[in-house]
C-alpha cells in the first residue's frame, strides 16, 4: 500500500536541539529515517515518499536546515555530529533498528553511520551519494585553516533577502544542481523564513564553510567495508557520475554495494524520474517489509 500524499508534521527535542520532520505511513510499518542533501530539507522526499509502500517514513530536517534549529555558538557542521543526531532521533522514535533512506549528503551520512553502527541498520537506500570526497593527510592543516577562515567569513555576511517567494524559488531553481519549478517550490517553501519585507533562507550559513577535517580514501573505505546492511545505490546519468569522472570506478571498489545508474539529474527522486526511483526502491525494500510484517 502506498503512503498518503500529505505528510504529518513532527517536532521533537534531542541532543538539546529542536528538530522538525515530516512523516508518512503508519507506525506499524517498516521504520525508515530519510535524510536530505546539503542545503535541502525534508521536502526533498515530498514526491518520492507517497510512492513507497508499507513504510513508516520520518524525513528529518537535519540540523541547520529547513525548520530545525541551528547548532549553538561557534559549532561547525560535521557528518559526525549529524550521525549522533541520527541515532538520537532513532532512539527518540523507539527504533532499535531501522532503514536509512538518504539523498546526497544524507546518503553519505547514512553510509558513515551504518559503518560505525552496523547493528542499528536494516538496509540502506541511497540516492546520489555514498562517500564524501577524500583528502590527503598532508592537507589537514590547510583544510582546518580554510574551515576556520570560511566560518568567520560566513558569519560576517549579510543574508540575502528576496522580496517575494517567486524570486526565491527562481533562485533555488538555478542552484548548483538545477531543479524544476515544482521541486524548487517544495524545497523553498520549507526552507525560508520571513525577513523584513521579504524572505531569507532558513539554512544556517555556517553550512557553507569548508569541512574542518576530511578523511583519507583509506579511512572512508573502511566505513563502507564495515557496512553489513544490504545497500541499494541509485545514481543519475547527469548527476555525480557526470560531475566526477572516476565516480563509478570508485563505487565499483566495493562489490557489496548494489548500484544502478538511471536517467536524470542529481535530484531525480524529485523530478519526472520519481516513478522509476520508487519502483527500484520498492523492489529493494520489499523483502525487509515482509520480514517486518512477519514480526508484527
Coordinates of N, CA and C in Angstrom, one line a residue, residues 5-179:
X5 N -0.4 11.1 0.5 CA 0.4 12.1 -0.1 C 0.8 13.2 0.9
X6 N -0.1 13.6 1.8 CA 0.2 14.7 2.7 C 0.9 14.2 3.9
X7 N 2.0 14.7 4.3 CA 2.7 14.2 5.5 C 2.2 14.9 6.7
X8 N 2.6 14.3 7.9 CA 2.3 14.8 9.2 C 3.5 15.5 9.7
X9 N 3.4 16.6 10.4 CA 4.5 17.4 10.9 C 4.9 16.9 12.3
X10 N 6.2 16.7 12.5 CA 6.7 16.3 13.8 C 7.7 17.4 14.3
X11 N 7.7 17.6 15.6 CA 8.7 18.5 16.2 C 9.1 17.8 17.5
X12 N 10.4 17.6 17.7 CA 10.9 17.0 18.9 C 12.3 17.5 19.3
X13 N 12.7 17.3 20.5 CA 13.9 17.8 21.1 C 14.9 16.6 21.4
X14 N 16.0 16.6 20.7 CA 17.0 15.6 21.0 C 18.4 16.3 21.0
X15 N 19.3 15.8 21.8 CA 20.6 16.4 21.9 C 20.6 17.9 22.2
X16 N 19.6 18.3 22.9 CA 19.5 19.7 23.3 C 19.1 20.7 22.2
X17 N 18.6 20.1 21.1 CA 18.1 20.9 19.9 C 16.7 20.5 19.5
X18 N 16.0 21.5 18.9 CA 14.7 21.2 18.4 C 14.8 20.8 16.9
X19 N 14.2 19.7 16.6 CA 14.2 19.2 15.2 C 12.8 19.1 14.7
X20 N 12.7 19.4 13.4 CA 11.4 19.2 12.7 C 11.5 18.1 11.7
X21 N 10.4 17.5 11.4 CA 10.4 16.3 10.5 C 9.0 16.2 9.8
X22 N 9.0 15.5 8.7 CA 7.7 15.2 8.1 C 7.6 13.6 8.1
X23 N 6.4 13.2 8.3 CA 6.1 11.7 8.5 C 5.0 11.2 7.5
X24 N 5.4 10.1 6.9 CA 4.4 9.4 6.1 C 4.3 7.9 6.6
X25 N 3.1 7.4 6.4 CA 2.9 6.0 6.8 C 2.5 5.7 8.2
X26 N 2.3 4.5 8.5 CA 1.8 4.1 9.8 C 2.9 3.6 10.7
X27 N 2.8 3.7 12.0 CA 3.8 3.4 12.9 C 4.1 1.9 13.0
X28 N 3.2 1.1 12.5 CA 3.4 -0.4 12.5 C 4.1 -0.9 11.2
X29 N 4.4 0.1 10.3 CA 5.1 -0.3 9.1 C 6.7 -0.2 9.3
X30 N 7.4 -0.7 8.4 CA 8.9 -0.8 8.5 C 9.4 0.6 8.7
X31 N 10.2 0.9 9.8 CA 10.7 2.2 10.1 C 11.8 2.7 9.2
X32 N 11.6 3.9 8.6 CA 12.6 4.5 7.7 C 12.9 5.9 8.1
X33 N 14.2 6.2 8.3 CA 14.6 7.6 8.6 C 15.2 8.1 7.3
X34 N 14.6 9.2 6.8 CA 15.1 9.8 5.5 C 15.9 11.1 5.7
X35 N 17.0 11.1 5.1 CA 18.0 12.3 5.3 C 18.2 12.9 3.9
X36 N 18.0 14.2 3.9 CA 18.1 15.0 2.7 C 19.5 15.5 2.4
X37 N 19.8 16.2 1.3 CA 21.1 16.6 0.9 C 21.4 18.0 1.5
X38 N 22.7 18.4 1.2 CA 23.2 19.7 1.6 C 22.4 20.8 1.1
X39 N 22.0 21.7 2.1 CA 21.2 22.9 1.8 C 19.8 22.6 1.3
X40 N 19.3 21.3 1.4 CA 18.0 21.0 1.1 C 17.2 20.8 2.4
X41 N 16.1 20.1 2.5 CA 15.3 19.9 3.7 C 14.5 18.7 3.5
X42 N 13.6 18.4 4.4 CA 12.8 17.1 4.4 C 11.9 17.1 3.2
X43 N 11.5 18.2 2.6 CA 10.7 18.2 1.5 C 11.3 17.6 0.2
X44 N 12.6 17.3 0.4 CA 13.3 16.5 -0.7 C 12.6 15.2 -1.0
X45 N 11.8 14.7 0.0 CA 11.1 13.5 -0.2 C 9.6 13.6 -0.5
X46 N 9.2 14.8 -0.8 CA 7.7 15.1 -1.0 C 7.1 14.3 -2.1
X47 N 7.9 14.1 -3.2 CA 7.4 13.4 -4.4 C 7.6 11.9 -4.2
X48 N 8.7 11.5 -3.6 CA 9.0 10.0 -3.5 C 8.3 9.3 -2.5
X49 N 8.2 9.9 -1.3 CA 7.6 9.2 -0.1 C 6.2 8.6 -0.4
X50 N 5.3 9.4 -1.0 CA 4.0 8.8 -1.3 C 3.9 7.6 -2.2
X51 N 5.0 7.4 -2.9 CA 5.1 6.2 -3.8 C 5.7 5.0 -3.2
X52 N 6.3 5.1 -2.0 CA 6.9 4.0 -1.3 C 5.9 3.2 -0.5
X53 N 5.9 1.9 -0.6 CA 4.9 1.1 0.0 C 5.2 0.5 1.4
X54 N 4.2 0.5 2.3 CA 4.3 -0.1 3.6 C 5.5 0.3 4.4
X55 N 5.8 1.6 4.4 CA 6.9 2.1 5.1 C 6.4 3.2 6.1
X56 N 7.1 3.3 7.2 CA 6.9 4.4 8.1 C 8.0 5.3 8.0
X57 N 7.9 6.4 7.2 CA 9.0 7.3 6.8 C 8.9 8.5 7.7
X58 N 10.0 8.8 8.4 CA 10.2 10.1 9.0 C 11.4 10.8 8.3
X59 N 11.1 11.8 7.6 CA 12.0 12.6 6.9 C 12.4 13.8 7.7
X60 N 13.7 13.9 8.1 CA 14.2 14.8 9.1 C 14.7 16.1 8.4
X61 N 14.4 17.2 9.0 CA 15.1 18.5 8.7 C 16.4 18.4 9.5
X62 N 17.5 18.2 8.9 CA 18.8 18.0 9.7 C 19.2 19.3 10.3
X63 N 20.0 19.3 11.3 CA 20.4 20.5 12.0 C 20.9 21.6 11.0
X64 N 20.4 22.8 11.2 CA 20.8 23.9 10.4 C 20.0 24.0 9.1
X65 N 19.1 23.1 8.8 CA 18.3 23.0 7.6 C 16.8 23.1 7.9
X66 N 16.1 23.6 6.9 CA 14.6 23.5 7.0 C 14.1 24.3 8.2
X67 N 13.3 23.6 9.0 CA 12.7 24.1 10.2 C 13.3 23.7 11.5
X68 N 14.4 23.0 11.3 CA 15.2 22.5 12.5 C 16.1 23.7 13.0
X69 N 16.5 23.5 14.3 CA 17.4 24.6 14.9 C 18.8 24.6 14.3
X70 N 19.5 25.7 14.5 CA 20.9 25.8 14.1 C 21.7 25.3 15.3
X71 N 22.9 24.8 15.0 CA 23.8 24.4 16.1 C 24.2 25.7 16.9
X72 N 24.3 25.5 18.2 CA 24.6 26.7 19.0 C 26.0 27.2 18.9
X73 N 26.2 28.4 19.4 CA 27.5 29.0 19.5 C 28.3 29.0 18.2
X74 N 29.6 28.6 18.3 CA 30.5 28.6 17.2 C 30.6 27.2 16.6
X75 N 29.7 26.3 16.9 CA 29.8 24.9 16.4 C 29.8 24.9 14.8
X76 N 30.6 24.1 14.2 CA 30.5 23.9 12.8 C 29.6 22.7 12.5
X77 N 29.4 22.4 11.2 CA 28.6 21.3 10.8 C 29.5 20.1 10.3
X78 N 29.4 19.0 11.0 CA 30.2 17.8 10.5 C 29.3 16.6 10.4
X79 N 29.7 15.7 9.6 CA 28.9 14.4 9.5 C 28.9 13.7 10.8
X80 N 29.9 13.9 11.6 CA 30.0 13.1 12.9 C 28.9 13.6 13.9
X81 N 28.6 14.9 13.9 CA 27.5 15.4 14.7 C 26.2 15.0 14.2
X82 N 26.1 14.9 12.9 CA 24.8 14.5 12.2 C 24.6 13.0 12.5
X83 N 25.6 12.2 12.5 CA 25.4 10.8 12.9 C 24.9 10.7 14.3
X84 N 25.5 11.5 15.2 CA 25.0 11.5 16.6 C 23.5 11.8 16.6
X85 N 23.1 12.8 15.8 CA 21.7 13.2 15.8 C 20.8 12.1 15.2
X86 N 21.3 11.4 14.2 CA 20.5 10.3 13.6 C 20.2 9.3 14.6
X87 N 21.2 8.9 15.4 CA 21.0 7.8 16.4 C 20.1 8.3 17.5
X88 N 20.2 9.6 17.9 CA 19.4 10.2 18.9 C 17.9 10.3 18.5
X89 N 17.7 10.6 17.2 CA 16.3 10.7 16.7 C 15.7 9.3 16.6
X90 N 16.5 8.3 16.2 CA 16.0 6.9 16.2 C 15.7 6.4 17.6
X91 N 16.5 6.8 18.5 CA 16.2 6.4 19.9 C 14.9 7.1 20.4
X92 N 14.7 8.4 20.1 CA 13.5 9.1 20.4 C 12.3 8.4 19.9
X93 N 12.4 7.9 18.6 CA 11.3 7.3 18.0 C 11.1 5.9 18.4
X94 N 12.0 5.4 19.2 CA 11.9 4.0 19.7 C 12.3 2.9 18.7
X95 N 13.2 3.3 17.8 CA 13.6 2.4 16.7 C 15.0 1.9 17.1
X96 N 15.0 0.6 17.5 CA 16.3 -0.1 17.8 C 17.0 -0.3 16.5
X97 N 16.3 -0.7 15.4 CA 16.9 -0.9 14.1 C 15.9 -0.3 13.1
X98 N 16.5 0.2 12.0 CA 15.7 1.0 11.1 C 16.4 1.0 9.7
X99 N 15.6 1.4 8.7 CA 16.1 1.6 7.3 C 16.6 3.0 7.2
X100 N 17.6 3.3 6.5 CA 18.1 4.6 6.2 C 17.9 4.9 4.7
X101 N 17.1 6.0 4.4 CA 16.9 6.4 3.0 C 17.6 7.8 2.9
X102 N 18.6 7.9 2.1 CA 19.4 9.1 2.1 C 19.6 9.6 0.6
X103 N 19.6 11.0 0.5 CA 19.9 11.6 -0.8 C 21.2 12.5 -0.6
X104 N 22.2 12.3 -1.5 CA 23.4 13.2 -1.5 C 24.1 13.2 -0.1
X105 N 24.2 14.3 0.5 CA 24.8 14.4 1.8 C 24.2 13.4 2.8
X106 N 22.8 13.3 2.7 CA 22.1 12.4 3.6 C 22.5 11.0 3.4
X107 N 22.8 10.6 2.1 CA 23.2 9.3 1.8 C 24.6 9.0 2.4
X108 N 25.5 10.0 2.3 CA 26.9 9.9 2.8 C 26.8 9.7 4.3
X109 N 26.0 10.5 5.0 CA 25.9 10.4 6.5 C 25.3 9.0 6.8
X110 N 24.4 8.5 6.0 CA 23.9 7.2 6.3 C 24.9 6.1 6.1
X111 N 25.8 6.2 5.1 CA 26.8 5.2 4.9 C 27.8 5.2 6.1
X112 N 28.3 6.4 6.5 CA 29.2 6.5 7.6 C 28.6 6.0 8.9
X113 N 27.3 6.3 9.1 CA 26.6 5.9 10.3 C 26.5 4.3 10.3
X114 N 26.2 3.8 9.2 CA 26.0 2.3 9.1 C 27.3 1.6 9.2
X115 N 28.4 2.2 8.8 CA 29.7 1.6 9.0 C 30.1 1.7 10.5
X116 N 29.8 2.7 11.2 CA 30.2 2.9 12.6 C 29.3 2.1 13.5
X117 N 28.0 2.0 13.2 CA 27.0 1.3 14.0 C 26.2 0.3 13.2
X118 N 26.8 -0.7 12.6 CA 26.1 -1.6 11.7 C 24.9 -2.3 12.3
X119 N 25.0 -2.5 13.6 CA 23.9 -3.2 14.3 C 22.6 -2.5 14.3
X120 N 22.6 -1.2 14.0 CA 21.4 -0.3 14.0 C 20.6 -0.3 12.7
X121 N 21.2 -0.8 11.6 CA 20.6 -0.5 10.3 C 20.1 -1.8 9.7
X122 N 18.9 -1.8 9.2 CA 18.3 -2.9 8.5 C 18.7 -2.9 7.0
X123 N 18.7 -1.8 6.4 CA 19.1 -1.6 5.0 C 19.4 -0.1 4.7
X124 N 20.1 0.1 3.6 CA 20.3 1.5 3.2 C 19.8 1.7 1.7
X125 N 18.9 2.6 1.5 CA 18.5 3.0 0.2 C 19.1 4.4 -0.1
X126 N 20.1 4.4 -1.0 CA 20.9 5.6 -1.2 C 20.6 6.2 -2.6
X127 N 20.5 7.5 -2.7 CA 20.3 8.2 -3.9 C 21.4 9.2 -4.1
X128 N 22.2 9.1 -5.1 CA 23.2 10.0 -5.5 C 24.1 10.4 -4.3
X129 N 24.6 9.4 -3.6 CA 25.6 9.7 -2.5 C 26.0 8.4 -1.9
X130 N 27.3 8.3 -1.6 CA 27.9 7.2 -0.9 C 29.0 7.6 0.1
X131 N 30.0 8.4 -0.4 CA 31.1 8.9 0.5 C 31.4 10.3 0.1
X132 N 31.9 11.1 1.0 CA 32.4 12.4 0.7 C 33.7 12.3 -0.1
X133 N 34.2 13.4 -0.6 CA 35.5 13.4 -1.3 C 36.6 13.2 -0.3
X134 N 37.5 12.3 -0.6 CA 38.7 12.1 0.3 C 39.7 13.2 0.3
X135 N 40.6 13.2 1.2 CA 41.6 14.2 1.3 C 42.9 13.5 1.6
X136 N 44.0 14.2 1.3 CA 45.3 13.6 1.6 C 45.7 14.1 3.0
X137 N 46.3 13.2 3.8 CA 46.6 13.5 5.2 C 47.5 14.8 5.3
X138 N 48.4 15.0 4.3 CA 49.2 16.2 4.4 C 48.5 17.5 4.2
X139 N 47.3 17.4 3.8 CA 46.5 18.6 3.5 C 45.6 19.0 4.7
X140 N 45.7 18.3 5.8 CA 44.9 18.5 7.0 C 45.1 20.0 7.6
X141 N 46.3 20.5 7.8 CA 46.5 21.8 8.3 C 45.8 22.9 7.4
X142 N 46.0 22.7 6.1 CA 45.4 23.7 5.2 C 43.8 23.6 5.2
X143 N 43.3 22.4 5.4 CA 41.9 22.2 5.5 C 41.3 22.9 6.7
X144 N 42.0 22.7 7.8 CA 41.5 23.3 9.1 C 41.5 24.9 8.9
X145 N 42.6 25.4 8.4 CA 42.7 26.8 8.2 C 41.6 27.4 7.3
X146 N 41.3 26.6 6.2 CA 40.2 27.1 5.3 C 38.9 27.0 6.0
X147 N 38.7 26.0 6.8 CA 37.4 25.9 7.5 C 37.1 27.0 8.5
X148 N 38.2 27.4 9.3 CA 38.0 28.5 10.3 C 37.9 29.8 9.6
X149 N 38.7 30.0 8.5 CA 38.6 31.2 7.8 C 37.2 31.4 7.1
X150 N 36.7 30.3 6.6 CA 35.4 30.2 5.9 C 34.3 30.5 6.9
X151 N 34.4 29.9 8.1 CA 33.4 30.1 9.1 C 33.3 31.6 9.5
X152 N 34.4 32.2 9.7 CA 34.4 33.6 10.1 C 33.8 34.5 9.0
X153 N 34.1 34.1 7.7 CA 33.6 34.9 6.6 C 32.1 34.8 6.5
X154 N 31.6 33.6 6.7 CA 30.1 33.4 6.6 C 29.4 34.1 7.7
X155 N 30.0 34.2 8.9 CA 29.3 34.9 10.0 C 29.3 36.4 9.8
X156 N 30.1 36.9 8.9 CA 30.1 38.4 8.6 C 29.2 38.8 7.5
X157 N 28.7 37.8 6.7 CA 27.9 38.1 5.5 C 26.5 38.5 5.9
X158 N 25.9 39.4 5.1 CA 24.5 39.8 5.3 C 23.6 38.8 4.5
X159 N 22.7 38.2 5.1 CA 21.8 37.2 4.4 C 21.1 37.8 3.3
X160 N 20.9 37.1 2.2 CA 20.1 37.6 1.0 C 18.7 37.6 1.4
X161 N 18.0 38.7 1.0 CA 16.6 38.9 1.2 C 15.8 38.9 -0.1
X162 N 14.8 38.1 -0.3 CA 14.1 38.1 -1.6 C 12.7 38.7 -1.3
X163 N 12.3 39.7 -2.2 CA 11.1 40.4 -1.9 C 9.8 39.6 -2.0
X164 N 9.9 38.5 -2.7 CA 8.7 37.5 -2.6 C 9.2 36.1 -2.9
X165 N 8.3 35.2 -2.7 CA 8.6 33.8 -2.8 C 9.0 33.4 -4.2
X166 N 8.3 34.0 -5.2 CA 8.6 33.6 -6.6 C 10.1 33.8 -6.9
X167 N 10.6 34.9 -6.5 CA 12.1 35.2 -6.8 C 13.0 34.2 -6.0
X168 N 12.6 33.8 -4.8 CA 13.4 32.8 -4.0 C 13.3 31.5 -4.7
X169 N 12.2 31.1 -5.2 CA 12.0 29.8 -5.9 C 12.8 29.8 -7.2
X170 N 12.8 30.9 -7.9 CA 13.7 31.0 -9.1 C 15.1 30.9 -8.8
X171 N 15.6 31.5 -7.7 CA 17.0 31.3 -7.3 C 17.3 29.9 -7.0
X172 N 16.3 29.2 -6.3 CA 16.6 27.8 -6.0 C 16.6 26.9 -7.2
X173 N 15.8 27.3 -8.2 CA 15.9 26.5 -9.5 C 17.3 26.5 -10.1
X174 N 18.0 27.6 -9.9 CA 19.3 27.8 -10.6 C 20.4 27.5 -9.7
X175 N 20.2 26.6 -8.7 CA 21.3 26.2 -7.8 C 22.4 25.4 -8.4
X176 N 23.3 24.8 -7.6 CA 24.4 24.0 -8.2 C 23.9 22.9 -9.0
X177 N 22.8 22.3 -8.6 CA 22.1 21.3 -9.4 C 20.7 21.8 -9.8
X178 N 20.5 22.1 -11.0 CA 19.2 22.8 -11.4 C 18.0 21.9 -11.1
X179 N 16.9 22.6 -10.7 CA 15.7 22.0 -10.3 C 14.5 22.4 -11.1

